[in-house]
Amino acid sequence: MAKKLVIKVTAGADAPERCSQAFTVAAVAVASGVEVSLWLTGESAWFALPGRAAEFELPHAAPLPDLLDSLLTGGRVTLCTQCAARREITERDVLKGVRIAGAQVFVQEAMADETQALVY
């Protein structure tokens, strides 16, 4: 069984079920003691900004702010460099604990020993 989980979420409010699933799986993995790295790409990039997760709504789903808080506390959250640049998001703009990094770091994490990568 993989000891580390790298999850790339590409969806945001444009595909709420896929987005929620990624955050839910990541948060459950953290709660289960798995080392988790969640990557915010595409439309999910907006959730790196304060208050944006609170705007997300999906019936019968765990609140996105709660899931994000658990990931910031127990895992690692990364905003894609290119996605941030396209949206004019800088390190000064993001939530505390969110880092900005690019494809090289993602590949390095995803290819590490005992790691499973998932893309939503």
Coordinates of N, CA, C and O in Angstrom, one line a residue:
M1 N 0.8 -1.2 0.0 CA 0.0 0.0 0.0 C 0.9 1.2 0.0 O 1.9 1.3 0.7
A2 N 0.5 2.2 -0.8 CA 1.2 3.5 -0.9 C 1.2 4.2 0.5 O 0.2 4.2 1.2
K3 N 2.3 4.7 0.9 CA 2.5 5.5 2.1 C 2.2 7.0 1.9 O 1.9 7.7 2.8
K4 N 2.3 7.4 0.6 CA 2.1 8.8 0.3 C 1.1 8.9 -0.8 O 1.0 8.0 -1.7
L5 N 0.3 10.0 -0.8 CA -0.7 10.2 -1.8 C -0.6 11.6 -2.4 O -0.5 12.6 -1.6
V6 N -0.4 11.7 -3.7 CA -0.3 13.0 -4.3 C -1.6 13.1 -5.2 O -1.9 12.2 -6.0
I7 N -2.4 14.1 -4.9 CA -3.6 14.3 -5.6 C -3.6 15.7 -6.3 O -3.3 16.7 -5.7
K8 N -3.9 15.6 -7.6 CA -4.0 16.8 -8.4 C -5.5 17.0 -8.7 O -6.1 16.2 -9.3
V9 N -6.0 18.2 -8.3 CA -7.4 18.5 -8.5 C -7.4 19.6 -9.6 O -6.8 20.7 -9.4
T10 N -8.1 19.3 -10.7 CA -8.2 20.3 -11.8 C -9.5 21.0 -11.9 O -9.6 22.0 -12.6
A11 N -10.5 20.5 -11.1 CA -11.8 21.1 -11.2 C -12.1 22.0 -10.0 O -11.6 21.8 -8.9
G12 N -13.0 22.9 -10.2 CA -13.5 23.8 -9.2 C -15.0 23.8 -9.2 O -15.6 22.8 -9.4
A13 N -15.5 25.0 -9.1 CA -17.0 25.2 -9.2 C -17.5 24.8 -10.6 O -18.7 24.5 -10.7
D14 N -16.7 24.6 -11.6 CA -17.1 24.2 -12.9 C -17.5 22.7 -12.9 O -18.3 22.3 -13.8
A15 N -16.9 21.9 -12.0 CA -17.2 20.5 -11.9 C -17.2 20.1 -10.4 O -16.3 19.5 -9.9
P16 N -18.3 20.6 -9.7 CA -18.3 20.5 -8.2 C -18.2 19.1 -7.7 O -17.5 18.9 -6.6
E17 N -18.8 18.1 -8.3 CA -18.7 16.8 -7.7 C -17.2 16.2 -7.8 O -16.7 15.6 -6.9
R18 N -16.6 16.5 -8.9 CA -15.2 16.0 -9.1 C -14.3 16.7 -8.1 O -13.4 16.2 -7.5
C19 N -14.5 18.0 -8.0 CA -13.7 18.8 -7.0 C -13.9 18.3 -5.6 O -12.9 18.1 -4.9
S20 N -15.1 18.2 -5.2 CA -15.4 17.7 -3.8 C -14.8 16.4 -3.6 O -14.3 16.1 -2.5
Q21 N -14.9 15.5 -4.6 CA -14.3 14.1 -4.4 C -12.8 14.2 -4.1 O -12.3 13.5 -3.2
A22 N -12.1 15.0 -4.8 CA -10.7 15.2 -4.7 C -10.4 15.6 -3.2 O -9.5 15.1 -2.6
F23 N -11.0 16.7 -2.8 CA -10.8 17.2 -1.4 C -11.2 16.2 -0.4 O -10.5 16.1 0.6
T24 N -12.3 15.5 -0.6 CA -12.7 14.5 0.4 C -11.8 13.3 0.5 O -11.4 12.9 1.6
V25 N -11.3 12.8 -0.6 CA -10.3 11.7 -0.6 C -9.0 12.2 0.1 O -8.5 11.5 0.9
A26 N -8.6 13.4 -0.2 CA -7.4 13.9 0.4 C -7.5 14.0 1.9 O -6.7 13.6 2.7
A27 N -8.7 14.6 2.3 CA -8.9 14.8 3.8 C -9.0 13.5 4.5 O -8.5 13.3 5.6
V28 N -9.7 12.5 3.9 CA -9.8 11.2 4.5 C -8.5 10.5 4.7 O -8.2 9.9 5.7
A29 N -7.7 10.7 3.6 CA -6.3 10.1 3.7 C -5.5 10.7 4.8 O -4.8 10.0 5.6
V30 N -5.6 12.0 4.9 CA -4.8 12.7 6.0 C -5.3 12.2 7.4 O -4.5 11.8 8.3
A31 N -6.6 12.1 7.5 CA -7.2 11.6 8.8 C -6.8 10.1 9.1 O -6.8 9.7 10.2
S32 N -6.5 9.4 8.0 CA -6.1 8.0 8.1 C -4.6 7.8 8.3 O -4.1 6.7 8.4
G33 N -3.9 9.0 8.4 CA -2.4 8.9 8.7 C -1.6 8.8 7.4 O -0.4 8.6 7.5
V34 N -2.2 9.0 6.3 CA -1.4 9.0 5.0 C -0.8 10.4 4.8 O -1.4 11.4 5.0
E35 N 0.4 10.4 4.3 CA 1.1 11.6 3.9 C 0.5 12.1 2.6 O 0.5 11.4 1.6
V36 N -0.1 13.3 2.6 CA -0.9 13.8 1.4 C -0.3 15.1 0.9 O -0.1 16.0 1.7
S37 N -0.2 15.2 -0.4 CA 0.1 16.4 -1.1 C -1.0 16.7 -2.1 O -1.2 15.9 -3.0
L38 N -1.8 17.8 -1.9 CA -2.9 18.1 -2.7 C -2.4 19.3 -3.6 O -1.9 20.3 -3.1
W39 N -2.6 19.1 -4.9 CA -2.2 20.1 -5.9 C -3.4 20.8 -6.5 O -4.3 20.1 -7.0
L40 N -3.5 22.1 -6.4 CA -4.6 22.9 -6.9 C -4.2 23.4 -8.3 O -3.2 24.2 -8.5
T41 N -4.9 22.9 -9.3 CA -4.6 23.3 -10.7 C -5.9 23.7 -11.4 O -7.0 23.4 -10.9
G42 N -5.8 24.3 -12.5 CA -7.0 24.7 -13.3 C -7.9 25.6 -12.4 O -7.5 26.4 -11.6
E43 N -9.2 25.3 -12.5 CA -10.2 26.1 -11.7 C -10.1 25.9 -10.2 O -10.6 26.8 -9.5
S44 N -9.5 24.8 -9.7 CA -9.3 24.7 -8.3 C -8.3 25.7 -7.7 O -8.2 25.9 -6.5
A45 N -7.5 26.3 -8.6 CA -6.5 27.3 -8.2 C -7.1 28.4 -7.3 O -6.5 28.9 -6.4
W46 N -8.3 28.7 -7.6 CA -9.0 29.8 -6.8 C -9.1 29.5 -5.3 O -9.2 30.4 -4.5
F47 N -9.1 28.2 -5.0 CA -9.3 27.8 -3.6 C -8.0 28.1 -2.8 O -8.1 27.9 -1.5
A48 N -7.0 28.5 -3.4 CA -5.8 28.9 -2.6 C -5.9 30.3 -2.0 O -5.2 30.7 -1.2
L49 N -7.0 31.0 -2.4 CA -7.2 32.3 -1.9 C -8.2 32.3 -0.7 O -9.1 31.5 -0.7
P50 N -7.9 33.2 0.2 CA -8.8 33.3 1.4 C -10.3 33.5 1.0 O -10.6 34.3 0.1
G51 N -11.2 32.8 1.6 CA -12.6 32.9 1.4 C -13.2 32.2 0.2 O -14.4 32.1 0.2
R52 N -12.4 31.8 -0.7 CA -12.9 31.2 -1.9 C -13.6 29.8 -1.6 O -14.6 29.4 -2.2
A53 N -13.0 29.0 -0.7 CA -13.6 27.7 -0.4 C -15.0 27.9 0.2 O -15.8 27.0 0.0
A54 N -15.2 28.9 0.9 CA -16.5 29.2 1.6 C -17.6 29.4 0.5 O -18.8 29.3 0.8
E55 N -17.2 29.8 -0.7 CA -18.2 30.1 -1.7 C -18.6 28.9 -2.4 O -19.6 28.9 -3.2
F56 N -17.9 27.8 -2.2 CA -18.2 26.5 -2.9 C -19.4 25.8 -2.2 O -19.3 25.6 -1.0
E57 N -20.4 25.4 -3.0 CA -21.5 24.6 -2.4 C -21.8 23.4 -3.2 O -21.8 23.4 -4.4
L58 N -22.0 22.3 -2.5 CA -22.4 21.0 -3.1 C -23.3 20.3 -2.1 O -22.8 19.9 -1.0
P59 N -24.6 20.1 -2.4 CA -25.4 19.4 -1.5 C -24.8 18.0 -1.1 O -24.3 17.3 -1.9
H60 N -25.0 17.6 0.2 CA -24.6 16.3 0.7 C -23.1 16.1 0.7 O -22.6 15.0 0.8
A61 N -22.3 17.2 0.6 CA -20.9 17.1 0.6 C -20.3 17.8 1.9 O -20.9 18.7 2.4
A62 N -19.2 17.3 2.3 CA -18.5 18.0 3.5 C -18.2 19.4 3.0 O -17.8 19.7 1.9
P63 N -18.3 20.4 3.9 CA -17.9 21.8 3.6 C -16.5 21.9 3.1 O -15.5 21.4 3.8
L64 N -16.2 22.5 2.0 CA -14.9 22.6 1.4 C -13.9 23.3 2.4 O -12.8 22.9 2.5
P65 N -14.4 24.4 3.1 CA -13.4 25.0 4.0 C -12.9 24.1 5.1 O -11.7 24.1 5.4
D66 N -13.7 23.2 5.6 CA -13.3 22.2 6.6 C -12.3 21.2 6.0 O -11.3 20.9 6.6
L67 N -12.6 20.8 4.8 CA -11.6 19.8 4.1 C -10.3 20.5 3.9 O -9.2 19.9 4.1
L68 N -10.3 21.7 3.4 CA -9.1 22.5 3.1 C -8.3 22.7 4.4 O -7.1 22.6 4.4
D69 N -9.0 23.1 5.4 CA -8.3 23.3 6.7 C -7.6 22.1 7.2 O -6.5 22.1 7.7
S70 N -8.3 20.9 7.0 CA -7.6 19.7 7.5 C -6.4 19.4 6.6 O -5.4 18.8 7.1
L71 N -6.4 19.7 5.4 CA -5.3 19.5 4.5 C -4.2 20.5 4.8 O -3.0 20.1 4.8
L72 N -4.5 21.7 5.1 CA -3.4 22.7 5.5 C -2.8 22.3 6.8 O -1.6 22.6 7.0
T73 N -3.6 21.7 7.7 CA -3.0 21.3 9.0 C -2.2 20.0 8.9 O -1.2 19.9 9.5
G74 N -2.8 19.0 8.2 CA -2.1 17.7 8.3 C -1.4 17.2 7.0 O -0.8 16.2 7.0
G75 N -1.5 18.0 5.9 CA -0.9 17.6 4.7 C -0.2 18.8 4.1 O 0.3 19.7 4.8
R76 N 0.0 18.8 2.8 CA 0.6 19.8 2.0 C -0.3 20.3 0.9 O -0.9 19.4 0.2
V77 N -0.5 21.6 0.7 CA -1.3 22.1 -0.4 C -0.4 23.0 -1.2 O 0.3 23.9 -0.7
T78 N -0.4 22.7 -2.5 CA 0.4 23.4 -3.5 C -0.5 24.0 -4.6 O -1.3 23.3 -5.1
L79 N -0.2 25.2 -5.0 CA -0.8 25.8 -6.1 C 0.1 25.8 -7.3 O 1.3 26.2 -7.2
C80 N -0.4 25.3 -8.4 CA 0.4 25.2 -9.6 C 0.9 26.6 -10.1 O 0.2 27.6 -10.1
T81 N 2.2 26.7 -10.4 CA 2.9 28.0 -10.8 C 2.2 28.6 -12.0 O 1.8 29.8 -11.9
Q82 N 2.0 27.8 -13.0 CA 1.3 28.4 -14.2 C -0.1 28.8 -14.0 O -0.6 29.8 -14.5
C83 N -0.8 28.0 -13.2 CA -2.2 28.3 -12.9 C -2.3 29.6 -12.1 O -3.2 30.4 -12.3
A84 N -1.4 29.8 -11.2 CA -1.4 31.0 -10.4 C -1.1 32.2 -11.3 O -1.7 33.2 -11.2
A85 N -0.1 32.0 -12.2 CA 0.3 33.2 -13.0 C -0.8 33.5 -14.0 O -1.1 34.7 -14.2
R86 N -1.6 32.6 -14.5 CA -2.7 32.9 -15.4 C -3.8 33.6 -14.7 O -4.6 34.3 -15.3
R87 N -3.9 33.4 -13.4 CA -4.9 34.1 -12.6 C -4.4 35.3 -11.8 O -5.1 35.8 -11.0
E88 N -3.1 35.6 -12.1 CA -2.5 36.7 -11.4 C -2.5 36.6 -9.9 O -2.7 37.5 -9.1
I89 N -2.3 35.3 -9.4 CA -2.2 35.0 -8.0 C -0.8 34.9 -7.6 O 0.0 34.2 -8.3
T90 N -0.4 35.6 -6.6 CA 1.0 35.6 -6.1 C 1.1 34.9 -4.7 O 0.1 34.7 -4.1
E91 N 2.3 34.7 -4.2 CA 2.5 34.2 -2.9 C 1.9 35.0 -1.8 O 1.5 34.6 -0.8
R92 N 1.8 36.3 -2.0 CA 1.2 37.3 -1.1 C -0.3 37.1 -1.0 O -0.9 37.5 0.0
D93 N -0.9 36.5 -2.0 CA -2.4 36.4 -2.0 C -2.9 35.1 -1.4 O -4.1 35.1 -1.0
V94 N -2.1 34.1 -1.3 CA -2.6 32.7 -0.9 C -2.8 32.6 0.6 O -2.2 33.3 1.4
L95 N -3.6 31.6 0.9 CA -3.8 31.2 2.3 C -2.4 30.8 2.9 O -1.6 30.3 2.2
K96 N -2.3 31.0 4.2 CA -1.1 30.6 4.9 C -1.0 29.1 4.8 O -1.9 28.4 5.1
G97 N 0.2 28.6 4.4 CA 0.4 27.2 4.3 C 0.4 26.7 2.9 O 0.8 25.6 2.6
V98 N -0.1 27.5 2.0 CA -0.2 27.1 0.5 C 1.1 27.6 -0.1 O 1.5 28.7 0.0
R99 N 1.8 26.6 -0.8 CA 3.0 27.0 -1.5 C 2.7 27.0 -3.0 O 1.7 26.4 -3.5
I100 N 3.5 27.7 -3.8 CA 3.4 27.7 -5.2 C 4.6 27.0 -5.8 O 5.7 27.3 -5.4
A101 N 4.3 26.0 -6.6 CA 5.4 25.2 -7.2 C 4.9 24.7 -8.6 O 3.7 24.7 -8.9
G102 N 5.9 24.2 -9.4 CA 5.6 23.8 -10.7 C 5.7 22.3 -11.0 O 5.8 21.5 -10.1
A103 N 5.6 22.0 -12.3 CA 5.5 20.6 -12.7 C 6.7 19.8 -12.3 O 6.5 18.6 -12.0
Q104 N 7.9 20.3 -12.2 CA 9.0 19.6 -11.8 C 8.8 19.0 -10.4 O 9.1 17.9 -10.1
V105 N 8.3 19.8 -9.5 CA 8.0 19.4 -8.1 C 6.9 18.4 -8.1 O 7.0 17.4 -7.3
F106 N 5.9 18.6 -8.9 CA 4.8 17.6 -8.9 C 5.3 16.2 -9.4 O 5.0 15.2 -8.8
V107 N 6.1 16.2 -10.4 CA 6.7 15.0 -10.9 C 7.6 14.3 -9.9 O 7.5 13.1 -9.7
Q108 N 8.4 15.1 -9.2 CA 9.2 14.6 -8.2 C 8.4 13.9 -7.1 O 8.7 12.8 -6.6
E109 N 7.4 14.6 -6.6 CA 6.5 14.0 -5.6 C 5.8 12.7 -6.1 O 5.7 11.7 -5.4
A110 N 5.2 12.8 -7.3 CA 4.4 11.7 -7.8 C 5.3 10.4 -8.1 O 4.8 9.3 -8.0
M111 N 6.6 10.6 -8.4 CA 7.5 9.5 -8.7 C 8.2 9.0 -7.5 O 9.0 8.0 -7.6
A112 N 8.0 9.5 -6.3 CA 8.7 9.1 -5.1 C 8.3 7.7 -4.8 O 7.2 7.2 -5.1
D113 N 9.2 6.9 -4.1 CA 8.9 5.6 -3.7 C 7.7 5.6 -2.8 O 7.4 6.5 -2.0
E114 N 6.9 4.5 -2.9 CA 5.7 4.2 -2.1 C 4.7 5.4 -2.2 O 4.1 5.7 -1.2
T115 N 4.5 5.9 -3.4 CA 3.6 7.0 -3.6 C 2.6 6.6 -4.7 O 2.9 6.0 -5.7
Q116 N 1.3 7.0 -4.4 CA 0.2 6.8 -5.4 C -0.2 8.2 -5.8 O -0.4 9.1 -4.9
A117 N -0.3 8.5 -7.1 CA -0.8 9.7 -7.6 C -2.2 9.6 -8.2 O -2.5 8.6 -8.9
L118 N -3.1 10.5 -7.9 CA -4.5 10.5 -8.4 C -4.7 11.9 -9.0 O -4.2 12.9 -8.5
V119 N -5.5 11.9 -10.1 CA -5.8 13.2 -10.7 C -7.4 13.3 -10.9 O -8.0 12.3 -11.4
Y120 N -7.9 14.3 -10.4 CA -9.4 14.6 -10.5 C -9.6 15.8 -11.3 O -9.0 16.8 -11.3

